[in-house]
């Protein structure tokens, strides 16, 4: 009655690329295009406010050191200039906090609407399938698709897609501002982005595979549990309690092993980002110190670039935090699409009431 089914026992369609998976969500996103467009409009002022803060701090240092400052600070005393810079810093913080709060609310709202629409369509599709589909599909596996997999889809938009776009715009604005101020330090920081991008892509691929296997083992675990509970009379009649318990422990151990792999790759991304960020700050301090000693760089600009080095890797850190949600959502979307692609063999004739 019950066997230790593994992910190899379940037939799969060819794996879909991330782009094809996102295309599945496009019709649902179009239903909420106004909210999506509003949240995207907020990205540019948020990125500008984030980029302005290191410049304000650097101008404060330059003003205190008696170095050249921007036009609105020229000819002003230290106290008067500091007051202006404090007002500018508070203004950027207010803009950043208020817009990020509104944007976060809109994105979460879109994610919940998309999740609800997919859940409705999935239920209608499943209830229209032929009986033989349910004969070959364990109920526990189907319940996992309809519940936990669908819930993970909302994170693809609310935590993932819009967040990644926001991070890319923030990094692009930071890079443009840095090259405007000092191209040598900006080029140094830009060089640190290439190796970390390659590592993130590698870990993303490994995490995706491990997460897919983990969710398949979770489906097998739910199926085994459902079969034993529904058929408890048969299990007890044939005295299979200990045997089935051992089968359940085997599947549970496989699930734990796959989850441990996802944890490893998730932790590897975060740890790698931290090390590269520290190396980037060290590189800025080394090159910046040489330029300051040669009197080709002001100390205030060096201070700004130390903050830029931290801000430049903040979007990558946030991506690492979204990393798990994005990959889990794409894995869930791939599994849900398998059910949505099941053909409906029996249809009502056109025009029937």
GROMACS .gro file of C-alpha atoms in nm:
model
  353
    1UNK     CA    1   0.000   0.000   0.000
    2UNK     CA    2   0.273   0.245   0.094
    3UNK     CA    3   0.620   0.260  -0.045
    4UNK     CA    4   0.920   0.485   0.005
    5UNK     CA    5   0.865   0.684  -0.310
    6UNK     CA    6   1.144   0.915  -0.407
    7UNK     CA    7   1.172   1.199  -0.650
    8UNK     CA    8   1.301   0.962  -0.915
    9UNK     CA    9   0.975   0.767  -0.911
   10UNK     CA   10   0.772   1.064  -1.028
   11UNK     CA   11   0.774   1.148  -1.398
   12UNK     CA   12   0.860   1.508  -1.478
   13UNK     CA   13   0.831   1.721  -1.782
   14UNK     CA   14   1.146   1.894  -1.905
   15UNK     CA   15   1.264   2.162  -1.665
   16UNK     CA   16   1.147   2.509  -1.762
   17UNK     CA   17   1.373   2.813  -1.762
   18UNK     CA   18   1.313   3.101  -1.523
   19UNK     CA   19   1.203   3.322  -1.813
   20UNK     CA   20   0.934   3.077  -1.919
   21UNK     CA   21   0.817   3.045  -1.561
   22UNK     CA   22   0.784   3.422  -1.529
   23UNK     CA   23   0.577   3.426  -1.849
   24UNK     CA   24   0.317   3.219  -1.666
   25UNK     CA   25   0.273   3.507  -1.420
   26UNK     CA   26   0.248   3.781  -1.684
   27UNK     CA   27  -0.132   3.746  -1.736
   28UNK     CA   28  -0.186   3.770  -1.361
   29UNK     CA   29   0.046   4.071  -1.335
   30UNK     CA   30  -0.146   4.249  -1.611
   31UNK     CA   31  -0.460   4.229  -1.398
   32UNK     CA   32  -0.280   4.448  -1.139
   33UNK     CA   33  -0.076   4.668  -1.372
   34UNK     CA   34  -0.177   4.995  -1.205
   35UNK     CA   35  -0.043   4.888  -0.865
   36UNK     CA   36   0.273   4.748  -1.026
   37UNK     CA   37   0.334   5.067  -1.223
   38UNK     CA   38   0.283   5.283  -0.913
   39UNK     CA   39   0.533   5.077  -0.714
   40UNK     CA   40   0.786   5.095  -0.999
   41UNK     CA   41   0.757   5.475  -1.019
   42UNK     CA   42   0.877   5.498  -0.658
   43UNK     CA   43   1.204   5.320  -0.743
   44UNK     CA   44   1.386   5.618  -0.893
   45UNK     CA   45   1.332   5.867  -0.606
   46UNK     CA   46   1.421   5.590  -0.362
   47UNK     CA   47   1.748   5.522  -0.546
   48UNK     CA   48   1.833   5.893  -0.565
   49UNK     CA   49   1.768   5.942  -0.193
   50UNK     CA   50   1.987   5.642  -0.114
   51UNK     CA   51   2.270   5.775  -0.332
   52UNK     CA   52   2.251   6.129  -0.190
   53UNK     CA   53   2.317   6.031   0.171
   54UNK     CA   54   2.688   5.937   0.129
   55UNK     CA   55   2.745   6.261  -0.063
   56UNK     CA   56   2.589   6.464   0.220
   57UNK     CA   57   2.813   6.295   0.478
   58UNK     CA   58   3.118   6.347   0.257
   59UNK     CA   59   3.035   6.716   0.217
   60UNK     CA   60   3.018   6.750   0.595
   61UNK     CA   61   3.370   6.607   0.624
   62UNK     CA   62   3.498   6.831   0.344
   63UNK     CA   63   3.342   7.135   0.512
   64UNK     CA   64   3.508   7.048   0.842
   65UNK     CA   65   3.845   6.988   0.670
   66UNK     CA   66   3.831   7.313   0.476
   67UNK     CA   67   3.826   7.128   0.141
   68UNK     CA   68   3.633   7.235  -0.171
   69UNK     CA   69   3.257   7.187  -0.127
   70UNK     CA   70   2.948   7.208  -0.346
   71UNK     CA   71   2.809   7.541  -0.462
   72UNK     CA   72   2.533   7.567  -0.198
   73UNK     CA   73   2.795   7.542   0.081
   74UNK     CA   74   3.049   7.787  -0.057
   75UNK     CA   75   3.111   8.094   0.161
   76UNK     CA   76   2.912   7.953   0.455
   77UNK     CA   77   3.041   7.897   0.806
   78UNK     CA   78   3.090   7.547   0.946
   79UNK     CA   79   2.784   7.570   1.172
   80UNK     CA   80   2.558   7.706   0.898
   81UNK     CA   81   2.680   7.448   0.648
   82UNK     CA   82   2.628   7.161   0.893
   83UNK     CA   83   2.270   7.275   0.954
   84UNK     CA   84   2.197   7.269   0.580
   85UNK     CA   85   2.351   6.923   0.546
   86UNK     CA   86   2.150   6.791   0.840
   87UNK     CA   87   1.828   6.917   0.680
   88UNK     CA   88   1.923   6.751   0.351
   89UNK     CA   89   2.005   6.425   0.529
   90UNK     CA   90   1.675   6.427   0.718
   91UNK     CA   91   1.490   6.504   0.394
   92UNK     CA   92   1.646   6.207   0.213
   93UNK     CA   93   1.565   5.978   0.508
   94UNK     CA   94   1.202   6.092   0.516
   95UNK     CA   95   1.167   6.037   0.141
   96UNK     CA   96   1.333   5.696   0.164
   97UNK     CA   97   1.129   5.570   0.461
   98UNK     CA   98   0.792   5.700   0.341
   99UNK     CA   99   0.823   5.580  -0.018
  100UNK     CA  100   0.967   5.240   0.080
  101UNK     CA  101   0.675   5.189   0.319
  102UNK     CA  102   0.415   5.270   0.054
  103UNK     CA  103   0.596   5.063  -0.206
  104UNK     CA  104   0.620   4.764   0.027
  105UNK     CA  105   0.246   4.778   0.093
  106UNK     CA  106   0.162   4.794  -0.279
  107UNK     CA  107   0.395   4.507  -0.367
  108UNK     CA  108   0.254   4.283  -0.094
  109UNK     CA  109  -0.097   4.365  -0.211
  110UNK     CA  110  -0.010   4.267  -0.568
  111UNK     CA  111   0.149   3.945  -0.449
  112UNK     CA  112  -0.160   3.844  -0.252
  113UNK     CA  113  -0.390   3.922  -0.545
  114UNK     CA  114  -0.178   3.713  -0.782
  115UNK     CA  115  -0.169   3.425  -0.534
  116UNK     CA  116  -0.548   3.433  -0.494
  117UNK     CA  117  -0.603   3.435  -0.872
  118UNK     CA  118  -0.368   3.140  -0.927
  119UNK     CA  119  -0.533   2.948  -0.644
  120UNK     CA  120  -0.876   3.000  -0.801
  121UNK     CA  121  -0.760   2.895  -1.149
  122UNK     CA  122  -0.577   2.594  -1.011
  123UNK     CA  123  -0.882   2.474  -0.820
  124UNK     CA  124  -1.106   2.511  -1.126
  125UNK     CA  125  -0.852   2.327  -1.342
  126UNK     CA  126  -0.801   2.040  -1.096
  127UNK     CA  127  -1.174   1.982  -1.051
  128UNK     CA  128  -1.208   1.963  -1.433
  129UNK     CA  129  -0.947   1.687  -1.478
  130UNK     CA  130  -1.036   1.327  -1.555
  131UNK     CA  131  -1.073   1.071  -1.277
  132UNK     CA  132  -0.765   0.878  -1.389
  133UNK     CA  133  -0.548   1.181  -1.306
  134UNK     CA  134  -0.648   1.139  -0.940
  135UNK     CA  135  -0.590   0.762  -0.964
  136UNK     CA  136  -0.222   0.814  -1.048
  137UNK     CA  137  -0.164   1.126  -0.836
  138UNK     CA  138  -0.137   1.084  -0.456
  139UNK     CA  139  -0.371   1.313  -0.265
  140UNK     CA  140  -0.093   1.437  -0.038
  141UNK     CA  141   0.114   1.544  -0.338
  142UNK     CA  142  -0.185   1.727  -0.486
  143UNK     CA  143  -0.262   1.902  -0.157
  144UNK     CA  144   0.099   2.026  -0.140
  145UNK     CA  145   0.060   2.179  -0.487
  146UNK     CA  146  -0.266   2.351  -0.395
  147UNK     CA  147  -0.152   2.488  -0.058
  148UNK     CA  148   0.217   2.542   0.020
  149UNK     CA  149   0.329   2.568  -0.343
  150UNK     CA  150   0.065   2.830  -0.424
  151UNK     CA  151   0.151   3.028  -0.109
  152UNK     CA  152   0.515   3.043  -0.219
  153UNK     CA  153   0.415   3.201  -0.551
  154UNK     CA  154   0.325   3.534  -0.393
  155UNK     CA  155   0.686   3.582  -0.285
  156UNK     CA  156   0.803   3.569  -0.647
  157UNK     CA  157   0.643   3.911  -0.703
  158UNK     CA  158   0.615   4.064  -0.355
  159UNK     CA  159   0.964   3.967  -0.235
  160UNK     CA  160   1.137   3.870  -0.555
  161UNK     CA  161   1.078   4.030  -0.891
  162UNK     CA  162   1.004   4.389  -0.784
  163UNK     CA  163   1.275   4.370  -0.519
  164UNK     CA  164   1.535   4.261  -0.773
  165UNK     CA  165   1.434   4.544  -1.010
  166UNK     CA  166   1.463   4.788  -0.719
  167UNK     CA  167   1.809   4.658  -0.631
  168UNK     CA  168   1.928   4.685  -0.992
  169UNK     CA  169   1.807   5.045  -1.023
  170UNK     CA  170   1.971   5.133  -0.690
  171UNK     CA  171   2.303   4.985  -0.801
  172UNK     CA  172   2.285   5.158  -1.139
  173UNK     CA  173   2.222   5.499  -0.982
  174UNK     CA  174   2.503   5.443  -0.731
  175UNK     CA  175   2.748   5.350  -1.007
  176UNK     CA  176   2.659   5.659  -1.214
  177UNK     CA  177   2.696   5.889  -0.911
  178UNK     CA  178   3.030   5.731  -0.814
  179UNK     CA  179   3.178   5.772  -1.163
  180UNK     CA  180   3.062   6.135  -1.155
  181UNK     CA  181   3.258   6.197  -0.835
  182UNK     CA  182   3.578   5.992  -0.885
  183UNK     CA  183   3.624   5.738  -1.163
  184UNK     CA  184   3.921   5.548  -1.017
  185UNK     CA  185   3.751   5.447  -0.692
  186UNK     CA  186   3.428   5.385  -0.881
  187UNK     CA  187   3.606   5.153  -1.125
  188UNK     CA  188   3.766   4.964  -0.835
  189UNK     CA  189   3.426   4.901  -0.674
  190UNK     CA  190   3.277   4.802  -1.007
  191UNK     CA  191   3.546   4.535  -1.052
  192UNK     CA  192   3.434   4.370  -0.727
  193UNK     CA  193   3.085   4.318  -0.869
  194UNK     CA  194   3.189   4.079  -1.147
  195UNK     CA  195   3.322   3.787  -0.938
  196UNK     CA  196   3.040   3.813  -0.686
  197UNK     CA  197   2.783   3.809  -0.967
  198UNK     CA  198   2.931   3.487  -1.104
  199UNK     CA  199   2.926   3.325  -0.759
  200UNK     CA  200   2.564   3.428  -0.701
  201UNK     CA  201   2.460   3.273  -1.034
  202UNK     CA  202   2.639   2.949  -0.945
  203UNK     CA  203   2.484   2.926  -0.599
  204UNK     CA  204   2.145   3.017  -0.747
  205UNK     CA  205   2.158   2.720  -0.982
  206UNK     CA  206   2.266   2.480  -0.709
  207UNK     CA  207   2.004   2.609  -0.467
  208UNK     CA  208   1.732   2.577  -0.731
  209UNK     CA  209   1.811   2.209  -0.787
  210UNK     CA  210   1.832   2.131  -0.416
  211UNK     CA  211   1.510   2.319  -0.344
  212UNK     CA  212   1.325   2.133  -0.619
  213UNK     CA  213   1.434   1.797  -0.477
  214UNK     CA  214   1.340   1.910  -0.124
  215UNK     CA  215   0.987   2.004  -0.228
  216UNK     CA  216   0.947   1.675  -0.414
  217UNK     CA  217   1.050   1.487  -0.101
  218UNK     CA  218   0.802   1.696   0.098
  219UNK     CA  219   0.528   1.589  -0.143
  220UNK     CA  220   0.631   1.225  -0.100
  221UNK     CA  221   0.625   1.275   0.277
  222UNK     CA  222   0.274   1.422   0.267
  223UNK     CA  223   0.156   1.143   0.036
  224UNK     CA  224   0.288   0.874   0.266
  225UNK     CA  225   0.127   1.038   0.568
  226UNK     CA  226  -0.207   1.076   0.389
  227UNK     CA  227  -0.208   0.715   0.266
  228UNK     CA  228  -0.135   0.577   0.611
  229UNK     CA  229  -0.400   0.788   0.781
  230UNK     CA  230  -0.670   0.713   0.523
  231UNK     CA  231  -0.581   0.342   0.516
  232UNK     CA  232  -0.515   0.300   0.886
  233UNK     CA  233  -0.749   0.000   0.901
  234UNK     CA  234  -0.549  -0.184   0.636
  235UNK     CA  235  -0.219  -0.089   0.799
  236UNK     CA  236  -0.331  -0.230   1.135
  237UNK     CA  237  -0.498  -0.535   0.978
  238UNK     CA  238  -0.172  -0.648   0.816
  239UNK     CA  239   0.039  -0.538   1.116
  240UNK     CA  240   0.245  -0.294   0.906
  241UNK     CA  241   0.284  -0.025   1.173
  242UNK     CA  242   0.658  -0.077   1.223
  243UNK     CA  243   0.729  -0.138   0.854
  244UNK     CA  244   0.542   0.174   0.741
  245UNK     CA  245   0.702   0.376   1.018
  246UNK     CA  246   1.044   0.279   0.885
  247UNK     CA  247   0.939   0.382   0.534
  248UNK     CA  248   0.821   0.716   0.668
  249UNK     CA  249   1.151   0.770   0.852
  250UNK     CA  250   1.341   0.694   0.530
  251UNK     CA  251   1.148   0.957   0.332
  252UNK     CA  252   1.175   1.204   0.619
  253UNK     CA  253   1.553   1.158   0.630
  254UNK     CA  254   1.578   1.220   0.254
  255UNK     CA  255   1.375   1.538   0.299
  256UNK     CA  256   1.604   1.658   0.579
  257UNK     CA  257   1.911   1.590   0.363
  258UNK     CA  258   1.776   1.800   0.076
  259UNK     CA  259   1.672   2.083   0.309
  260UNK     CA  260   2.025   2.085   0.456
  261UNK     CA  261   2.162   2.136   0.104
  262UNK     CA  262   1.937   2.437   0.048
  263UNK     CA  263   2.053   2.582   0.381
  264UNK     CA  264   2.416   2.534   0.279
  265UNK     CA  265   2.380   2.720  -0.052
  266UNK     CA  266   2.173   2.995   0.109
  267UNK     CA  267   2.437   3.048   0.379
  268UNK     CA  268   2.717   3.037   0.120
  269UNK     CA  269   2.566   3.331  -0.069
  270UNK     CA  270   2.538   3.548   0.244
  271UNK     CA  271   2.889   3.463   0.368
  272UNK     CA  272   3.046   3.527   0.025
  273UNK     CA  273   2.877   3.866  -0.001
  274UNK     CA  274   3.005   3.973   0.340
  275UNK     CA  275   3.364   3.880   0.255
  276UNK     CA  276   3.357   4.056  -0.081
  277UNK     CA  277   3.200   4.368   0.075
  278UNK     CA  278   3.477   4.384   0.336
  279UNK     CA  279   3.739   4.338   0.065
  280UNK     CA  280   3.581   4.622  -0.136
  281UNK     CA  281   3.592   4.860   0.163
  282UNK     CA  282   3.955   4.762   0.220
  283UNK     CA  283   4.035   4.830  -0.146
  284UNK     CA  284   3.872   5.175  -0.128
  285UNK     CA  285   4.071   5.261   0.185
  286UNK     CA  286   4.397   5.147   0.023
  287UNK     CA  287   4.354   5.328  -0.311
  288UNK     CA  288   4.185   5.628  -0.149
  289UNK     CA  289   4.472   5.671   0.098
  290UNK     CA  290   4.724   5.673  -0.186
  291UNK     CA  291   4.525   5.937  -0.373
  292UNK     CA  292   4.483   6.150  -0.060
  293UNK     CA  293   4.858   6.141   0.009
  294UNK     CA  294   4.921   6.249  -0.351
  295UNK     CA  295   4.670   6.531  -0.295
  296UNK     CA  296   4.459   6.418  -0.590
  297UNK     CA  297   4.159   6.323  -0.374
  298UNK     CA  298   3.978   6.510  -0.097
  299UNK     CA  299   3.920   6.336   0.234
  300UNK     CA  300   3.548   6.411   0.210
  301UNK     CA  301   3.514   6.224  -0.119
  302UNK     CA  302   3.704   5.928   0.029
  303UNK     CA  303   3.451   5.924   0.315
  304UNK     CA  304   3.167   5.922   0.063
  305UNK     CA  305   3.320   5.626  -0.121
  306UNK     CA  306   3.356   5.425   0.198
  307UNK     CA  307   2.981   5.468   0.243
  308UNK     CA  308   2.926   5.397  -0.128
  309UNK     CA  309   3.113   5.068  -0.087
  310UNK     CA  310   2.868   4.967   0.184
  311UNK     CA  311   2.562   5.092  -0.008
  312UNK     CA  312   2.671   4.922  -0.331
  313UNK     CA  313   2.666   4.578  -0.169
  314UNK     CA  314   2.346   4.638   0.028
  315UNK     CA  315   2.127   4.547  -0.275
  316UNK     CA  316   2.328   4.227  -0.314
  317UNK     CA  317   2.276   4.149   0.055
  318UNK     CA  318   1.905   4.207   0.012
  319UNK     CA  319   1.912   3.982  -0.292
  320UNK     CA  320   2.072   3.713  -0.077
  321UNK     CA  321   1.785   3.751   0.168
  322UNK     CA  322   1.535   3.726  -0.118
  323UNK     CA  323   1.734   3.442  -0.267
  324UNK     CA  324   1.548   3.169  -0.078
  325UNK     CA  325   1.203   3.315  -0.142
  326UNK     CA  326   1.270   3.368  -0.514
  327UNK     CA  327   1.400   3.016  -0.574
  328UNK     CA  328   1.130   2.855  -0.361
  329UNK     CA  329   0.869   3.055  -0.554
  330UNK     CA  330   1.013   2.953  -0.893
  331UNK     CA  331   1.026   2.590  -0.784
  332UNK     CA  332   0.666   2.609  -0.667
  333UNK     CA  333   0.566   2.780  -0.992
  334UNK     CA  334   0.729   2.502  -1.192
  335UNK     CA  335   0.539   2.238  -0.995
  336UNK     CA  336   0.209   2.425  -1.019
  337UNK     CA  337   0.257   2.470  -1.395
  338UNK     CA  338   0.283   2.091  -1.427
  339UNK     CA  339  -0.075   2.064  -1.301
  340UNK     CA  340  -0.200   2.357  -1.509
  341UNK     CA  341  -0.052   2.187  -1.816
  342UNK     CA  342  -0.250   1.869  -1.752
  343UNK     CA  343  -0.500   1.843  -2.040
  344UNK     CA  344  -0.872   1.854  -1.965
  345UNK     CA  345  -1.003   1.550  -2.148
  346UNK     CA  346  -1.375   1.602  -2.089
  347UNK     CA  347  -1.522   1.941  -2.175
  348UNK     CA  348  -1.874   2.073  -2.195
  349UNK     CA  349  -1.989   2.133  -2.553
  350UNK     CA  350  -1.975   2.494  -2.666
  351UNK     CA  351  -2.299   2.680  -2.601
  352UNK     CA  352  -2.413   2.430  -2.337
  353UNK     CA  353  -2.584   2.569  -2.029
   0.00000   0.00000   0.00000
